[in-house]
mmCIF file of N, CA and C in Angstrom:
data_model
loop_
_atom_site.group_PDB
_atom_site.id
_atom_site.type_symbol
_atom_site.label_atom_id
_atom_site.label_comp_id
_atom_site.label_asym_id
_atom_site.label_seq_id
_atom_site.Cartn_x
_atom_site.Cartn_y
_atom_site.Cartn_z
ATOM 1 N N LYS Z 1 0.814 -1.215 0.000
ATOM 2 C CA LYS Z 1 0.000 0.000 0.000
ATOM 3 C C LYS Z 1 0.846 1.263 0.000
ATOM 4 N N GLY Z 2 2.149 1.129 0.069
ATOM 5 C CA GLY Z 2 3.034 2.278 -0.085
ATOM 6 C C GLY Z 2 3.484 2.955 1.181
ATOM 7 N N ALA Z 3 2.691 2.874 2.259
ATOM 8 C CA ALA Z 3 3.075 3.503 3.530
ATOM 9 C C ALA Z 3 2.409 2.744 4.666
ATOM 10 N N TYR Z 4 3.163 2.638 5.779
ATOM 11 C CA TYR Z 4 2.725 1.825 6.902
ATOM 12 C C TYR Z 4 3.180 2.457 8.204
ATOM 13 N N VAL Z 5 2.384 2.284 9.243
ATOM 14 C CA VAL Z 5 2.801 2.688 10.582
ATOM 15 C C VAL Z 5 3.752 1.608 11.083
ATOM 16 N N VAL Z 6 4.982 2.013 11.440
ATOM 17 C CA VAL Z 6 5.969 1.041 11.915
ATOM 18 C C VAL Z 6 6.306 1.228 13.395
ATOM 19 N N PHE Z 7 5.869 2.341 13.964
ATOM 20 C CA PHE Z 7 6.084 2.599 15.393
ATOM 21 C C PHE Z 7 5.095 3.653 15.834
ATOM 22 N N GLU Z 8 4.546 3.468 17.019
ATOM 23 C CA GLU Z 8 3.782 4.537 17.671
ATOM 24 C C GLU Z 8 3.699 4.220 19.148
ATOM 25 N N ASN Z 9 3.762 5.284 19.922
ATOM 26 C CA ASN Z 9 3.686 5.099 21.370
ATOM 27 C C ASN Z 9 2.344 5.566 21.919
ATOM 28 N N SER Z 10 1.401 5.862 21.010
ATOM 29 C CA SER Z 10 0.064 6.290 21.403
ATOM 30 C C SER Z 10 -0.864 6.112 20.211
ATOM 31 N N GLU Z 11 -2.126 5.830 20.489
ATOM 32 C CA GLU Z 11 -3.105 5.728 19.408
ATOM 33 C C GLU Z 11 -3.520 7.104 18.888
ATOM 34 N N THR Z 12 -3.168 8.148 19.630
ATOM 35 C CA THR Z 12 -3.501 9.509 19.215
ATOM 36 C C THR Z 12 -2.211 10.325 19.092
ATOM 37 N N PRO Z 13 -1.521 10.198 17.966
ATOM 38 C CA PRO Z 13 -0.249 10.912 17.813
ATOM 39 C C PRO Z 13 -0.440 12.418 17.713
ATOM 40 N N GLU Z 14 0.572 13.136 18.177
ATOM 41 C CA GLU Z 14 0.623 14.586 17.998
ATOM 42 C C GLU Z 14 1.745 14.956 17.034
ATOM 43 N N ILE Z 15 2.630 14.002 16.776
ATOM 44 C CA ILE Z 15 3.759 14.170 15.862
ATOM 45 C C ILE Z 15 3.830 12.935 14.978
ATOM 46 N N ILE Z 16 4.023 13.154 13.672
ATOM 47 C CA ILE Z 16 4.260 12.041 12.749
ATOM 48 C C ILE Z 16 5.602 12.262 12.069
ATOM 49 N N LEU Z 17 6.455 11.243 12.138
ATOM 50 C CA LEU Z 17 7.720 11.234 11.413
ATOM 51 C C LEU Z 17 7.543 10.298 10.232
ATOM 52 N N ILE Z 18 7.881 10.779 9.029
ATOM 53 C CA ILE Z 18 7.728 10.001 7.805
ATOM 54 C C ILE Z 18 9.116 9.736 7.244
ATOM 55 N N ALA Z 19 9.407 8.482 6.931
ATOM 56 C CA ALA Z 19 10.736 8.138 6.430
ATOM 57 C C ALA Z 19 10.639 7.024 5.399
ATOM 58 N N THR Z 20 11.709 6.890 4.642
ATOM 59 C CA THR Z 20 11.802 5.790 3.680
ATOM 60 C C THR Z 20 13.144 5.099 3.854
ATOM 61 N N GLY Z 21 13.186 3.860 3.478
ATOM 62 C CA GLY Z 21 14.451 3.135 3.425
ATOM 63 C C GLY Z 21 15.307 3.255 4.662
ATOM 64 N N SER Z 22 16.537 3.667 4.448
ATOM 65 C CA SER Z 22 17.527 3.692 5.531
ATOM 66 C C SER Z 22 17.219 4.733 6.600
ATOM 67 N N GLU Z 23 16.327 5.657 6.336
ATOM 68 C CA GLU Z 23 15.994 6.678 7.331
ATOM 69 C C GLU Z 23 14.981 6.193 8.373
ATOM 70 N N VAL Z 24 14.332 5.068 8.129
ATOM 71 C CA VAL Z 24 13.314 4.569 9.054
ATOM 72 C C VAL Z 24 13.921 4.304 10.432
ATOM 73 N N HIS Z 25 15.104 3.691 10.462
ATOM 74 C CA HIS Z 25 15.731 3.411 11.769
ATOM 75 C C HIS Z 25 16.017 4.694 12.535
ATOM 76 N N LEU Z 26 16.412 5.746 11.824
ATOM 77 C CA LEU Z 26 16.687 7.045 12.447
ATOM 78 C C LEU Z 26 15.401 7.627 13.031
ATOM 79 N N ALA Z 27 14.320 7.560 12.273
ATOM 80 C CA ALA Z 27 13.045 8.109 12.747
ATOM 81 C C ALA Z 27 12.548 7.356 13.978
ATOM 82 N N ILE Z 28 12.653 6.036 13.977
ATOM 83 C CA ILE Z 28 12.213 5.249 15.135
ATOM 84 C C ILE Z 28 13.070 5.565 16.360
ATOM 85 N N ALA Z 29 14.375 5.632 16.170
ATOM 86 C CA ALA Z 29 15.271 5.936 17.297
ATOM 87 C C ALA Z 29 14.976 7.324 17.863
ATOM 88 N N ALA Z 30 14.734 8.304 16.995
ATOM 89 C CA ALA Z 30 14.403 9.653 17.464
ATOM 90 C C ALA Z 30 13.059 9.661 18.185
ATOM 91 N N ALA Z 31 12.081 8.931 17.646
ATOM 92 C CA ALA Z 31 10.760 8.863 18.273
ATOM 93 C C ALA Z 31 10.865 8.312 19.689
ATOM 94 N N LYS Z 32 11.715 7.324 19.885
ATOM 95 C CA LYS Z 32 11.885 6.744 21.216
ATOM 96 C C LYS Z 32 12.533 7.724 22.188
ATOM 97 N N LEU Z 33 13.292 8.692 21.670
ATOM 98 C CA LEU Z 33 13.887 9.727 22.525
ATOM 99 C C LEU Z 33 12.867 10.799 22.906
ATOM 100 N N LEU Z 34 11.798 10.890 22.140
ATOM 101 C CA LEU Z 34 10.735 11.864 22.416
ATOM 102 C C LEU Z 34 9.687 11.220 23.319
ATOM 103 N N ASN Z 35 10.144 10.672 24.432
ATOM 104 C CA ASN Z 35 9.277 9.873 25.286
ATOM 105 C C ASN Z 35 8.179 10.663 25.990
ATOM 106 N N ASN Z 36 8.219 11.977 25.942
ATOM 107 C CA ASN Z 36 7.157 12.785 26.542
ATOM 108 C C ASN Z 36 6.148 13.247 25.491
ATOM 109 N N ARG Z 37 6.273 12.722 24.268
ATOM 110 C CA ARG Z 37 5.387 13.101 23.160
ATOM 111 C C ARG Z 37 4.727 11.859 22.573
ATOM 112 N N ASN Z 38 3.548 12.047 21.993
ATOM 113 C CA ASN Z 38 2.853 10.974 21.286
ATOM 114 C C ASN Z 38 3.320 10.998 19.833
ATOM 115 N N VAL Z 39 4.098 9.989 19.465
ATOM 116 C CA VAL Z 39 4.760 9.989 18.162
ATOM 117 C C VAL Z 39 4.394 8.745 17.368
ATOM 118 N N ARG Z 40 4.157 8.956 16.083
ATOM 119 C CA ARG Z 40 3.954 7.873 15.119
ATOM 120 C C ARG Z 40 5.062 7.968 14.079
ATOM 121 N N VAL Z 41 5.626 6.823 13.700
ATOM 122 C CA VAL Z 41 6.600 6.770 12.617
ATOM 123 C C VAL Z 41 5.962 6.005 11.466
ATOM 124 N N VAL Z 42 6.004 6.618 10.292
ATOM 125 C CA VAL Z 42 5.449 6.026 9.079
ATOM 126 C C VAL Z 42 6.593 5.722 8.124
ATOM 127 N N SER Z 43 6.651 4.480 7.670
ATOM 128 C CA SER Z 43 7.574 4.103 6.603
ATOM 129 C C SER Z 43 6.818 4.260 5.292
ATOM 130 N N MET Z 44 7.366 5.062 4.376
ATOM 131 C CA MET Z 44 6.719 5.297 3.088
ATOM 132 C C MET Z 44 7.672 4.899 1.961
ATOM 133 N N PRO Z 45 7.777 3.590 1.693
ATOM 134 C CA PRO Z 45 8.698 3.157 0.646
ATOM 135 C C PRO Z 45 8.234 3.482 -0.769
ATOM 136 N N SER Z 46 6.929 3.741 -0.961
ATOM 137 C CA SER Z 46 6.438 4.059 -2.295
ATOM 138 C C SER Z 46 5.381 5.155 -2.241
ATOM 139 N N VAL Z 47 5.801 6.348 -2.595
ATOM 140 C CA VAL Z 47 4.873 7.485 -2.636
ATOM 141 C C VAL Z 47 3.761 7.209 -3.643
ATOM 142 N N GLU Z 48 4.118 6.660 -4.789
ATOM 143 C CA GLU Z 48 3.136 6.402 -5.843
ATOM 144 C C GLU Z 48 2.057 5.426 -5.384
ATOM 145 N N LEU Z 49 2.461 4.323 -4.756
ATOM 146 C CA LEU Z 49 1.467 3.366 -4.253
ATOM 147 C C LEU Z 49 0.604 3.988 -3.165
ATOM 148 N N PHE Z 50 1.210 4.760 -2.274
ATOM 149 C CA PHE Z 50 0.446 5.391 -1.203
ATOM 150 C C PHE Z 50 -0.581 6.358 -1.769
ATOM 151 N N GLU Z 51 -0.182 7.148 -2.729
ATOM 152 C CA GLU Z 51 -1.107 8.119 -3.313
ATOM 153 C C GLU Z 51 -2.256 7.449 -4.057
ATOM 154 N N ALA Z 52 -2.073 6.212 -4.503
ATOM 155 C CA ALA Z 52 -3.118 5.487 -5.224
ATOM 156 C C ALA Z 52 -4.138 4.837 -4.288
ATOM 157 N N GLN Z 53 -3.897 4.866 -2.994
ATOM 158 C CA GLN Z 53 -4.794 4.240 -2.029
ATOM 159 C C GLN Z 53 -6.041 5.092 -1.806
ATOM 160 N N PRO Z 54 -7.109 4.468 -1.331
ATOM 161 C CA PRO Z 54 -8.320 5.226 -0.991
ATOM 162 C C PRO Z 54 -8.024 6.252 0.107
ATOM 163 N N GLU Z 55 -8.769 7.328 0.096
ATOM 164 C CA GLU Z 55 -8.585 8.395 1.086
ATOM 165 C C GLU Z 55 -8.677 7.867 2.512
ATOM 166 N N GLU Z 56 -9.555 6.921 2.739
ATOM 167 C CA GLU Z 56 -9.720 6.354 4.082
ATOM 168 C C GLU Z 56 -8.405 5.735 4.580
ATOM 169 N N TYR Z 57 -7.734 4.999 3.709
ATOM 170 C CA TYR Z 57 -6.459 4.389 4.111
ATOM 171 C C TYR Z 57 -5.404 5.476 4.340
ATOM 172 N N LYS Z 58 -5.307 6.409 3.396
ATOM 173 C CA LYS Z 58 -4.305 7.473 3.534
ATOM 174 C C LYS Z 58 -4.516 8.254 4.830
ATOM 175 N N ASN Z 59 -5.771 8.526 5.177
ATOM 176 C CA ASN Z 59 -6.047 9.269 6.411
ATOM 177 C C ASN Z 59 -5.790 8.418 7.651
ATOM 178 N N SER Z 60 -5.864 7.101 7.534
ATOM 179 C CA SER Z 60 -5.553 6.251 8.687
ATOM 180 C C SER Z 60 -4.053 6.257 8.981
ATOM 181 N N ILE Z 61 -3.243 6.475 7.953
ATOM 182 C CA ILE Z 61 -1.793 6.522 8.120
ATOM 183 C C ILE Z 61 -1.335 7.932 8.483
ATOM 184 N N LEU Z 62 -1.849 8.921 7.758
ATOM 185 C CA LEU Z 62 -1.516 10.339 7.992
ATOM 186 C C LEU Z 62 -2.810 11.096 8.281
ATOM 187 N N PRO Z 63 -3.318 10.995 9.514
ATOM 188 C CA PRO Z 63 -4.580 11.664 9.841
ATOM 189 C C PRO Z 63 -4.490 13.184 9.662
ATOM 190 N N ASP Z 64 -5.545 13.744 9.090
ATOM 191 C CA ASP Z 64 -5.604 15.194 8.913
ATOM 192 C C ASP Z 64 -5.476 15.924 10.236
ATOM 193 N N SER Z 65 -5.889 15.292 11.321
ATOM 194 C CA SER Z 65 -5.860 15.928 12.637
ATOM 195 C C SER Z 65 -4.435 16.151 13.158
ATOM 196 N N VAL Z 66 -3.461 15.436 12.592
ATOM 197 C CA VAL Z 66 -2.067 15.585 13.032
ATOM 198 C C VAL Z 66 -1.356 16.472 12.011
ATOM 199 N N ARG Z 67 -1.225 17.725 12.367
ATOM 200 C CA ARG Z 67 -0.665 18.700 11.430
ATOM 201 C C ARG Z 67 0.839 18.856 11.555
ATOM 202 N N TYR Z 68 1.424 18.401 12.656
ATOM 203 C CA TYR Z 68 2.871 18.508 12.838
ATOM 204 C C TYR Z 68 3.518 17.213 12.351
ATOM 205 N N ARG Z 69 4.097 17.294 11.158
ATOM 206 C CA ARG Z 69 4.709 16.136 10.521
ATOM 207 C C ARG Z 69 6.110 16.494 10.056
ATOM 208 N N VAL Z 70 7.002 15.526 10.164
ATOM 209 C CA VAL Z 70 8.384 15.733 9.746
ATOM 210 C C VAL Z 70 8.780 14.593 8.816
ATOM 211 N N ALA Z 71 9.226 14.926 7.628
ATOM 212 C CA ALA Z 71 9.772 13.927 6.706
ATOM 213 C C ALA Z 71 11.277 13.843 6.958
ATOM 214 N N VAL Z 72 11.781 12.631 7.039
ATOM 215 C CA VAL Z 72 13.202 12.391 7.297
ATOM 216 C C VAL Z 72 13.785 11.826 6.006
ATOM 217 N N GLU Z 73 14.658 12.591 5.362
ATOM 218 C CA GLU Z 73 15.158 12.222 4.046
ATOM 219 C C GLU Z 73 16.624 12.596 3.870
ATOM 220 N N ALA Z 74 17.461 11.587 3.694
ATOM 221 C CA ALA Z 74 18.892 11.836 3.498
ATOM 222 C C ALA Z 74 19.198 12.265 2.072
ATOM 223 N N GLY Z 75 18.297 11.986 1.165
ATOM 224 C CA GLY Z 75 18.492 12.384 -0.225
ATOM 225 C C GLY Z 75 17.808 13.712 -0.494
ATOM 226 N N VAL Z 76 17.205 13.839 -1.635
ATOM 227 C CA VAL Z 76 16.552 15.082 -2.045
ATOM 228 C C VAL Z 76 15.310 15.327 -1.187
ATOM 229 N N SER Z 77 15.246 16.497 -0.594
ATOM 230 C CA SER Z 77 14.122 16.819 0.287
ATOM 231 C C SER Z 77 12.919 17.372 -0.478
ATOM 232 N N PHE Z 78 13.110 17.723 -1.741
ATOM 233 C CA PHE Z 78 12.038 18.298 -2.550
ATOM 234 C C PHE Z 78 10.876 17.315 -2.697
ATOM 235 N N GLY Z 79 9.670 17.803 -2.521
ATOM 236 C CA GLY Z 79 8.477 17.006 -2.728
ATOM 237 C C GLY Z 79 7.823 16.487 -1.469
ATOM 238 N N TRP Z 80 8.556 16.429 -0.372
ATOM 239 C CA TRP Z 80 8.000 15.900 0.868
ATOM 240 C C TRP Z 80 6.983 16.846 1.503
ATOM 241 N N GLU Z 81 6.968 18.108 1.067
ATOM 242 C CA GLU Z 81 6.017 19.076 1.611
ATOM 243 C C GLU Z 81 4.575 18.616 1.389
ATOM 244 N N LYS Z 82 4.363 17.809 0.377
ATOM 245 C CA LYS Z 82 3.036 17.268 0.087
ATOM 246 C C LYS Z 82 2.505 16.480 1.287
ATOM 247 N N PHE Z 83 3.416 15.856 2.030
ATOM 248 C CA PHE Z 83 3.018 15.024 3.156
ATOM 249 C C PHE Z 83 3.223 15.709 4.512
ATOM 250 N N THR Z 84 4.126 16.680 4.571
ATOM 251 C CA THR Z 84 4.344 17.380 5.839
ATOM 252 C C THR Z 84 3.355 18.520 6.024
ATOM 253 N N GLY Z 85 2.837 19.061 4.942
ATOM 254 C CA GLY Z 85 1.888 20.159 5.033
ATOM 255 C C GLY Z 85 2.562 21.464 5.439
ATOM 256 N N LEU Z 86 1.754 22.468 5.674
ATOM 257 C CA LEU Z 86 2.263 23.795 6.011
ATOM 258 C C LEU Z 86 2.871 23.870 7.400
ATOM 259 N N ASP Z 87 2.439 23.009 8.297
ATOM 260 C CA ASP Z 87 2.928 23.061 9.676
ATOM 261 C C ASP Z 87 4.103 22.136 9.923
ATOM 262 N N GLY Z 88 4.452 21.327 8.950
ATOM 263 C CA GLY Z 88 5.555 20.393 9.105
ATOM 264 C C GLY Z 88 6.808 20.876 8.397
ATOM 265 N N TRP Z 89 7.791 20.002 8.331
ATOM 266 C CA TRP Z 89 9.062 20.362 7.708
ATOM 267 C C TRP Z 89 9.819 19.096 7.321
ATOM 268 N N VAL Z 90 10.903 19.290 6.587
ATOM 269 C CA VAL Z 90 11.720 18.169 6.125
ATOM 270 C C VAL Z 90 13.077 18.212 6.815
ATOM 271 N N PHE Z 91 13.430 17.117 7.459
ATOM 272 C CA PHE Z 91 14.752 16.963 8.061
ATOM 273 C C PHE Z 91 15.594 16.223 7.038
ATOM 274 N N GLY Z 92 16.424 16.962 6.337
ATOM 275 C CA GLY Z 92 17.235 16.348 5.305
ATOM 276 C C GLY Z 92 18.303 17.308 4.834
ATOM 277 N N PHE Z 93 18.995 16.887 3.832
ATOM 278 C CA PHE Z 93 19.981 17.768 3.232
ATOM 279 C C PHE Z 93 20.070 17.465 1.758
ATOM 280 N N ASP Z 94 20.390 18.472 0.993
ATOM 281 C CA ASP Z 94 20.457 18.371 -0.458
ATOM 282 C C ASP Z 94 21.885 18.577 -0.931
ATOM 283 N N ARG Z 95 22.816 17.896 -0.274
ATOM 284 C CA ARG Z 95 24.231 17.985 -0.650
ATOM 285 C C ARG Z 95 24.672 16.635 -1.170
ATOM 286 N N PHE Z 96 25.561 16.680 -2.118
ATOM 287 C CA PHE Z 96 26.063 15.447 -2.693
ATOM 288 C C PHE Z 96 27.580 15.555 -2.846
ATOM 289 N N GLY Z 97 28.221 14.434 -3.028
ATOM 290 C CA GLY Z 97 29.647 14.430 -3.315
ATOM 291 C C GLY Z 97 30.540 14.151 -2.128
ATOM 292 N N GLU Z 98 29.962 14.008 -0.934
ATOM 293 C CA GLU Z 98 30.759 13.692 0.246
ATOM 294 C C GLU Z 98 31.056 12.199 0.247
ATOM 295 N N SER Z 99 32.248 11.846 0.681
ATOM 296 C CA SER Z 99 32.619 10.443 0.707
ATOM 297 C C SER Z 99 33.302 10.108 2.022
ATOM 298 N N ALA Z 100 32.731 9.146 2.719
ATOM 299 C CA ALA Z 100 33.270 8.663 3.986
ATOM 300 C C ALA Z 100 32.363 7.527 4.433
ATOM 301 N N PRO Z 101 32.756 6.765 5.427
ATOM 302 C CA PRO Z 101 31.830 5.775 5.983
ATOM 303 C C PRO Z 101 30.543 6.474 6.441
ATOM 304 N N TYR Z 102 29.411 5.817 6.217
ATOM 305 C CA TYR Z 102 28.131 6.475 6.486
ATOM 306 C C TYR Z 102 27.998 6.961 7.927
ATOM 307 N N GLN Z 103 28.599 6.259 8.892
ATOM 308 C CA GLN Z 103 28.504 6.693 10.288
ATOM 309 C C GLN Z 103 29.150 8.063 10.477
ATOM 310 N N GLU Z 104 30.270 8.291 9.802
ATOM 311 C CA GLU Z 104 30.940 9.589 9.897
ATOM 312 C C GLU Z 104 30.123 10.684 9.235
ATOM 313 N N LEU Z 105 29.532 10.375 8.087
ATOM 314 C CA LEU Z 105 28.711 11.376 7.393
ATOM 315 C C LEU Z 105 27.457 11.709 8.196
ATOM 316 N N GLU Z 106 26.818 10.694 8.771
ATOM 317 C CA GLU Z 106 25.634 10.958 9.588
ATOM 318 C C GLU Z 106 25.964 11.896 10.739
ATOM 319 N N LYS Z 107 27.063 11.633 11.393
ATOM 320 C CA LYS Z 107 27.465 12.482 12.520
ATOM 321 C C LYS Z 107 27.829 13.890 12.048
ATOM 322 N N ALA Z 108 28.585 13.986 10.956
ATOM 323 C CA ALA Z 108 29.023 15.287 10.429
ATOM 324 C C ALA Z 108 27.832 16.155 10.011
ATOM 325 N N PHE Z 109 26.791 15.533 9.462
ATOM 326 C CA PHE Z 109 25.631 16.286 8.991
ATOM 327 C C PHE Z 109 24.511 16.361 10.022
ATOM 328 N N GLY Z 110 24.751 15.810 11.198
ATOM 329 C CA GLY Z 110 23.732 15.861 12.244
ATOM 330 C C GLY Z 110 22.573 14.917 12.004
ATOM 331 N N PHE Z 111 22.799 13.901 11.211
ATOM 332 C CA PHE Z 111 21.763 12.930 10.902
ATOM 333 C C PHE Z 111 21.771 11.833 11.954
ATOM 334 N N THR Z 112 21.555 12.241 13.207
ATOM 335 C CA THR Z 112 21.578 11.323 14.342
ATOM 336 C C THR Z 112 20.228 11.379 15.059
ATOM 337 N N PRO Z 113 19.881 10.314 15.765
ATOM 338 C CA PRO Z 113 18.615 10.335 16.511
ATOM 339 C C PRO Z 113 18.541 11.490 17.508
ATOM 340 N N GLU Z 114 19.649 11.746 18.187
ATOM 341 C CA GLU Z 114 19.659 12.819 19.199
ATOM 342 C C GLU Z 114 19.396 14.185 18.563
ATOM 343 N N ASN Z 115 20.049 14.469 17.455
ATOM 344 C CA ASN Z 115 19.873 15.753 16.784
ATOM 345 C C ASN Z 115 18.460 15.880 16.217
ATOM 346 N N LEU Z 116 17.968 14.812 15.593
ATOM 347 C CA LEU Z 116 16.608 14.848 15.056
ATOM 348 C C LEU Z 116 15.596 15.055 16.174
ATOM 349 N N ALA Z 117 15.715 14.306 17.257
ATOM 350 C CA ALA Z 117 14.771 14.441 18.373
ATOM 351 C C ALA Z 117 14.790 15.858 18.945
ATOM 352 N N GLU Z 118 15.975 16.424 19.081
ATOM 353 C CA GLU Z 118 16.085 17.791 19.610
ATOM 354 C C GLU Z 118 15.397 18.789 18.695
ATOM 355 N N LYS Z 119 15.622 18.671 17.392
ATOM 356 C CA LYS Z 119 14.999 19.593 16.435
ATOM 357 C C LYS Z 119 13.480 19.417 16.400
ATOM 358 N N VAL Z 120 13.025 18.167 16.428
ATOM 359 C CA VAL Z 120 11.587 17.903 16.427
ATOM 360 C C VAL Z 120 10.941 18.536 17.653
ATOM 361 N N GLU Z 121 11.548 18.350 18.809
ATOM 362 C CA GLU Z 121 10.998 18.905 20.049
ATOM 363 C C GLU Z 121 10.981 20.433 20.016
ATOM 364 N N THR Z 122 12.084 21.038 19.622
ATOM 365 C CA THR Z 122 12.167 22.499 19.570
ATOM 366 C C THR Z 122 11.124 23.086 18.635
ATOM 367 N N LYS Z 123 11.045 22.536 17.425
ATOM 368 C CA LYS Z 123 10.091 23.063 16.444
ATOM 369 C C LYS Z 123 8.647 22.728 16.832
ATOM 370 N N PHE Z 124 8.448 21.615 17.515
ATOM 371 C CA PHE Z 124 7.102 21.273 17.977
ATOM 372 C C PHE Z 124 6.640 22.284 19.031
ATOM 373 N N ASN Z 125 7.533 22.665 19.926
ATOM 374 C CA ASN Z 125 7.177 23.678 20.935
ATOM 375 C C ASN Z 125 6.823 25.000 20.269
ATOM 376 N N GLU Z 126 7.547 25.374 19.226
ATOM 377 C CA GLU Z 126 7.220 26.596 18.470
ATOM 378 C C GLU Z 126 5.851 26.458 17.806
ATOM 379 N N PHE Z 127 5.591 25.304 17.227
ATOM 380 C CA PHE Z 127 4.300 25.023 16.588
ATOM 381 C C PHE Z 127 3.164 25.156 17.601
ATOM 382 N N LYS Z 128 3.344 24.574 18.785
ATOM 383 C CA LYS Z 128 2.304 24.631 19.814
ATOM 384 C C LYS Z 128 2.039 26.070 20.264
ATOM 385 N N LYS Z 129 3.102 26.880 20.373
ATOM 386 C CA LYS Z 129 2.928 28.284 20.766
ATOM 387 C C LYS Z 129 2.089 29.035 19.752
ATOM 388 N N LYS Z 130 2.293 28.752 18.462
ATOM 389 C CA LYS Z 130 1.521 29.411 17.412
ATOM 390 C C LYS Z 130 0.054 29.009 17.465
ATOM 391 N N GLN Z 131 -0.203 27.773 17.944
ATOM 392 C CA GLN Z 131 -1.579 27.268 18.013
ATOM 393 C C GLN Z 131 -2.374 27.917 19.143
ATOM 394 N N ASN Z 132 -1.681 28.393 20.175
ATOM 395 C CA ASN Z 132 -2.357 28.961 21.351
ATOM 396 C C ASN Z 132 -2.616 30.423 21.228
#
């Protein structure tokens, strides 16, 4: 079906992290660090298949009621706004040409669970302030 819930710590999420492929482990690890928040992690290996699903299924994975969404993408971040909406954002980078073991690159670019969790929390607090 193109997208699936792979982790959630509550049936009523307030934050959704969307990831594909190798970024799924990062999103799950960051979600577990956000232990004071209701977080859902969605694996979306196929945007095309997900978009072809009935609205009911798409809304069960990405409920309209959850407006704070973060796409986690190590590759091109363009296009994820379709799923993050106006209140969400993309955690990624659009740089190419770096060469090193992936662990070193992840650390150098801040692509770590700790950094992602910190950014999600900070921006979520800003989002909540705007809502009040």
